[in-house]
Amino acid sequence: MINSNSELILEISDLHAQVEGQKILNGVDLQIRSGEIHALMGRNGSGKSTLSKVLAGHPAYKVTNGKVLYRGEDLLGFEPEERARLGLFLGFQYPVEIPGVSNIEFLRVSTNSRRKQLGEEELDIFSFEDFVDSRLKLVQMNPSFLERSVNEGFSGGEKKRNEILQMALLEPILSILDETDSGLDIDALRIVAGGVNQLTNQDNATLLITHYQRLLDEIKPDFVHVMSSGRILRTGGSELARELEDSGYEWIENELPKTGES
Amino acid sequence: MDRERITKDGRKLKMSLQETKLWESLSEPRGPLASIQLSARESLKSRGMPAASEETWRLTDFQLLESILHLPLSSSASESNCSSVFDMPSPPTEGFRLMLSPGSEPLGLESLPKGFNLLNSEELKEVLGKALEHCGSNEDWSVGLNNSCVDNVLALRVEGIDLPSLELVISGKDGEFSATRVILLVEKNTHLNFLQVLLGAFNSAHSHLIEIHLAENASLNHEWLAFGGGKSSFLSHIAVEQQPKSDYSFTSIQKGWLFSRFEPCLVQVNGQASTKFRGLQIADSNEQIATNSTIRFDGPEGDLDQLHKGIAAGTSHSIFNGCIEVPQPAQRTSAAQLSRNLLLSNRSRVDTKPELKIVADDVRCTHGATVTELQEEQLFYMRSRGIEQIAAANLLLRGYCQEIISSLPMSFDRWKVLEHVLEGLRG
């Protein structure tokens, strides 16, 4: 919900970034306040996932210009693990499989790192089992997935549920969900979206990266941004997503002159 | 003082100082293995030291190998002391422990449980060297070295059901080269859990040879922990012969040796048996750890599942040579071999060579090898969940090792295998 007096959680100014020498972000500007849900849309290769990786601190992505303030602090000065502990969460488009590392142990170590930051008591194995049990229901996830290696052999839908489970455990302030809807059937999409809806409140914010209206039917955004060639070309309300669904991206790209590097 | 040797084809070759020292330190052949000692010494003298021109020794650090021969052969008068640096757990509650020291009688033989019997001299004569012969290992240098030095053999026949597990602990001696030999006969319809722990420390070197016979319908879960320390070295050879319908599951861990060469050889004499190999070797600092495995199917419908993992850190060198032979009689064999390797530093080295020799036409055989570093995407995923880089790397390492270590039901907890394996390793 939009409230111009609420806390400014993320402020991106003129952000430029590259990976392996290739410029991907060419001057991104974006502000996100607490209580808001933003949707970021755009063609493949427009820079949406790059923006999410840069914000989460992926070491392969190099910021060449601009700044990012997270709750007033320089986000880019923090290591990825510090960003996570400060409440930034990235839901991966392709969650990584980690053979041999048990999911529940991974979740417990992650949760405790965040709890420590919040000054909360770290959970032992038994307390964590109770805690995770309460969160499993949010994503209707079978507890047997906790005993398996992280994401190993999970279907696409199970991986995404595991991502939202992590979001539920870490209780982030800013969640960036990178194509959480990809690879989900209608039922799985509703479950995952339902989980996200239950986790959003006035004290946190969400940035949804998606191609499709169908996710935005389930999670209503306050703002929709269209990205092209590494910049946000247009910002609007949820009606913008419907226009994109009907007309594609071309009309926006043609309508606005390209500026800066692309 | 160099000497000359006469090769099999009559050539005269110069013998190295180390080799000369070895032959000088050997005592007169004695005990039940005297004749084997004699012929092995003759054969080894004529063969000479392994050379880089031999494929299976190509990558060997010969300086490290020869340093073993600098050490005097162990005498029974001195006590094994390498085990003293290890935190030895109590014997298994569902089993019993034998302690084998080079040159002396094993401890614990006086009270062998029902189903376990020592072979008498006649029986020993009948089986001694048979598995080696079937595996084609008799001419191997490391076998010849063991045969030349060892003067006693622990030979056990195991038969029955609901048997207690057997734990055999073998340790070397500081400043000495020692050798031990074991024969294990697992009779029909017998299931045995067998753990071998081989400990080295200080400046010790040890040679170990074991022959295993698995009768029809026998099944053996064989765990092998080889933990070195200091500047210890280890040469080991396993020769296994499997009769049809037998089941052999072998899991090995090697860590901490300045130099280790491990040679598991197995033959399914008439096929129709099941073999599972799991191996993990960790090389760090300036160590060289090598595994040379050979598995042959001499009959149809055998199956093999082999996974070997190596980790190389520091300036170490990890080697895996895995050969699977499927000759004409071995129709409908199913064999899979995978060698996975992890480089933890840019100065460490991995050499891996999975090899299939297939003559039979109706078979399903796969093999593969990977050499990787810790995956950046996996590390980032964990870091993005608040886990420190070092902790994330350690979790990944733990996960990498876990796949093998989880196949160690007998030793995993009691011998704190995971702690030993991860100790000192940094991703």
PDB file of C-alpha atoms in Angstrom, chain B residues 280-381:
ATOM      1  CA  LEU B 280      37.301 -40.192  -1.053  1.00  0.00           C
ATOM      2  CA  GLN B 281      40.890 -39.035  -1.008  1.00  0.00           C
ATOM      3  CA  ILE B 282      42.100 -35.722   0.348  1.00  0.00           C
ATOM      4  CA  ALA B 283      45.504 -34.325  -0.530  1.00  0.00           C
ATOM      5  CA  ASP B 284      46.823 -31.180   1.145  1.00  0.00           C
ATOM      6  CA  SER B 285      50.156 -29.333   1.561  1.00  0.00           C
ATOM      7  CA  ASN B 286      52.762 -31.069  -0.587  1.00  0.00           C
ATOM      8  CA  GLU B 287      51.184 -34.538  -0.412  1.00  0.00           C
ATOM      9  CA  GLN B 288      50.632 -36.973  -3.242  1.00  0.00           C
ATOM     10  CA  ILE B 289      47.657 -39.324  -2.896  1.00  0.00           C
ATOM     11  CA  ALA B 290      46.899 -41.805  -5.643  1.00  0.00           C
ATOM     12  CA  THR B 291      44.266 -44.455  -6.244  1.00  0.00           C
ATOM     13  CA  ASN B 292      44.720 -47.018  -8.984  1.00  0.00           C
ATOM     14  CA  SER B 293      41.649 -49.220  -9.143  1.00  0.00           C
ATOM     15  CA  THR B 294      41.133 -52.145 -11.484  1.00  0.00           C
ATOM     16  CA  ILE B 295      37.864 -54.040 -11.765  1.00  0.00           C
ATOM     17  CA  ARG B 296      37.397 -56.982 -14.108  1.00  0.00           C
ATOM     18  CA  PHE B 297      34.345 -59.026 -15.015  1.00  0.00           C
ATOM     19  CA  ASP B 298      35.215 -62.584 -16.004  1.00  0.00           C
ATOM     20  CA  GLY B 299      31.607 -63.665 -16.424  1.00  0.00           C
ATOM     21  CA  PRO B 300      28.228 -62.281 -17.470  1.00  0.00           C
ATOM     22  CA  GLU B 301      25.658 -60.080 -15.738  1.00  0.00           C
ATOM     23  CA  GLY B 302      27.888 -58.466 -13.184  1.00  0.00           C
ATOM     24  CA  ASP B 303      27.292 -54.971 -11.984  1.00  0.00           C
ATOM     25  CA  LEU B 304      29.453 -52.189 -10.648  1.00  0.00           C
ATOM     26  CA  ASP B 305      28.686 -48.770  -9.235  1.00  0.00           C
ATOM     27  CA  GLN B 306      31.858 -46.771  -8.602  1.00  0.00           C
ATOM     28  CA  LEU B 307      32.157 -43.197  -7.400  1.00  0.00           C
ATOM     29  CA  HIS B 308      35.550 -41.811  -6.537  1.00  0.00           C
ATOM     30  CA  LYS B 309      36.064 -38.302  -5.217  1.00  0.00           C
ATOM     31  CA  GLY B 310      39.298 -36.412  -4.797  1.00  0.00           C
ATOM     32  CA  ILE B 311      40.127 -33.109  -3.132  1.00  0.00           C
ATOM     33  CA  ALA B 312      43.410 -31.345  -3.765  1.00  0.00           C
ATOM     34  CA  ALA B 313      44.466 -28.375  -1.613  1.00  0.00           C
ATOM     35  CA  GLY B 314      47.766 -26.539  -1.038  1.00  0.00           C
ATOM     36  CA  THR B 315      50.380 -27.705  -3.526  1.00  0.00           C
ATOM     37  CA  SER B 316      49.225 -31.311  -3.393  1.00  0.00           C
ATOM     38  CA  HIS B 317      48.633 -33.793  -6.170  1.00  0.00           C
ATOM     39  CA  SER B 318      45.626 -36.116  -6.291  1.00  0.00           C
ATOM     40  CA  ILE B 319      45.620 -38.972  -8.797  1.00  0.00           C
ATOM     41  CA  PHE B 320      42.910 -41.399  -9.847  1.00  0.00           C
ATOM     42  CA  ASN B 321      43.334 -44.146 -12.413  1.00  0.00           C
ATOM     43  CA  GLY B 322      40.274 -46.346 -12.701  1.00  0.00           C
ATOM     44  CA  CYS B 323      40.221 -49.230 -15.120  1.00  0.00           C
ATOM     45  CA  ILE B 324      37.186 -51.393 -15.832  1.00  0.00           C
ATOM     46  CA  GLU B 325      37.738 -54.488 -17.959  1.00  0.00           C
ATOM     47  CA  VAL B 326      34.813 -56.179 -19.663  1.00  0.00           C
ATOM     48  CA  PRO B 327      36.144 -59.095 -21.717  1.00  0.00           C
ATOM     49  CA  GLN B 328      34.123 -61.257 -24.125  1.00  0.00           C
ATOM     50  CA  PRO B 329      32.516 -63.569 -21.501  1.00  0.00           C
ATOM     51  CA  ALA B 330      31.195 -60.588 -19.546  1.00  0.00           C
ATOM     52  CA  GLN B 331      27.998 -60.098 -21.571  1.00  0.00           C
ATOM     53  CA  ARG B 332      25.214 -58.005 -20.035  1.00  0.00           C
ATOM     54  CA  THR B 333      27.597 -56.336 -17.617  1.00  0.00           C
ATOM     55  CA  SER B 334      26.361 -53.091 -16.149  1.00  0.00           C
ATOM     56  CA  ALA B 335      29.107 -50.794 -14.916  1.00  0.00           C
ATOM     57  CA  ALA B 336      29.200 -47.131 -14.015  1.00  0.00           C
ATOM     58  CA  GLN B 337      32.279 -45.255 -12.934  1.00  0.00           C
ATOM     59  CA  LEU B 338      32.508 -41.595 -12.015  1.00  0.00           C
ATOM     60  CA  SER B 339      35.546 -39.661 -10.851  1.00  0.00           C
ATOM     61  CA  ARG B 340      34.783 -36.271  -9.330  1.00  0.00           C
ATOM     62  CA  ASN B 341      37.538 -33.945  -8.234  1.00  0.00           C
ATOM     63  CA  LEU B 342      37.711 -30.658  -6.421  1.00  0.00           C
ATOM     64  CA  LEU B 343      40.606 -28.227  -6.611  1.00  0.00           C
ATOM     65  CA  LEU B 344      40.859 -25.987  -3.571  1.00  0.00           C
ATOM     66  CA  SER B 345      43.900 -23.998  -4.608  1.00  0.00           C
ATOM     67  CA  ASN B 346      45.383 -22.838  -7.855  1.00  0.00           C
ATOM     68  CA  ARG B 347      48.645 -24.587  -7.041  1.00  0.00           C
ATOM     69  CA  SER B 348      47.129 -28.028  -6.435  1.00  0.00           C
ATOM     70  CA  ARG B 349      46.880 -30.615  -9.159  1.00  0.00           C
ATOM     71  CA  VAL B 350      44.448 -33.359 -10.109  1.00  0.00           C
ATOM     72  CA  ASP B 351      45.021 -36.120 -12.632  1.00  0.00           C
ATOM     73  CA  THR B 352      42.152 -38.461 -13.320  1.00  0.00           C
ATOM     74  CA  LYS B 353      41.840 -41.196 -15.893  1.00  0.00           C
ATOM     75  CA  PRO B 354      38.700 -43.318 -15.951  1.00  0.00           C
ATOM     76  CA  GLU B 355      39.216 -46.122 -18.440  1.00  0.00           C
ATOM     77  CA  LEU B 356      36.911 -48.722 -19.938  1.00  0.00           C
ATOM     78  CA  LYS B 357      38.282 -51.752 -21.766  1.00  0.00           C
ATOM     79  CA  ILE B 358      35.249 -53.389 -23.349  1.00  0.00           C
ATOM     80  CA  VAL B 359      35.342 -56.417 -25.607  1.00  0.00           C
ATOM     81  CA  ALA B 360      31.886 -57.867 -24.876  1.00  0.00           C
ATOM     82  CA  ASP B 361      29.214 -56.352 -27.131  1.00  0.00           C
ATOM     83  CA  ASP B 362      26.065 -56.534 -25.008  1.00  0.00           C
ATOM     84  CA  VAL B 363      26.967 -54.323 -22.060  1.00  0.00           C
ATOM     85  CA  ARG B 364      25.945 -51.058 -20.449  1.00  0.00           C
ATOM     86  CA  CYS B 365      29.004 -49.180 -19.250  1.00  0.00           C
ATOM     87  CA  THR B 366      29.397 -45.506 -18.449  1.00  0.00           C
ATOM     88  CA  HIS B 367      32.275 -43.498 -17.148  1.00  0.00           C
ATOM     89  CA  GLY B 368      33.094 -39.873 -16.577  1.00  0.00           C
ATOM     90  CA  ALA B 369      35.345 -37.450 -14.796  1.00  0.00           C
ATOM     91  CA  THR B 370      35.003 -33.903 -13.553  1.00  0.00           C
ATOM     92  CA  VAL B 371      37.541 -31.494 -12.108  1.00  0.00           C
ATOM     93  CA  THR B 372      36.019 -28.359 -10.603  1.00  0.00           C
ATOM     94  CA  GLU B 373      36.533 -25.664  -8.028  1.00  0.00           C
ATOM     95  CA  LEU B 374      33.922 -24.756  -5.437  1.00  0.00           C
ATOM     96  CA  GLN B 375      30.987 -23.479  -7.461  1.00  0.00           C
ATOM     97  CA  GLU B 376      30.628 -19.701  -7.360  1.00  0.00           C
ATOM     98  CA  GLU B 377      26.860 -19.925  -7.811  1.00  0.00           C
ATOM     99  CA  GLN B 378      26.508 -22.301  -4.866  1.00  0.00           C
ATOM    100  CA  LEU B 379      28.672 -20.031  -2.718  1.00  0.00           C
ATOM    101  CA  PHE B 380      26.679 -16.964  -3.719  1.00  0.00           C
ATOM    102  CA  TYR B 381      23.385 -18.720  -3.034  1.00  0.00           C
TER     103      TYR B 381
END
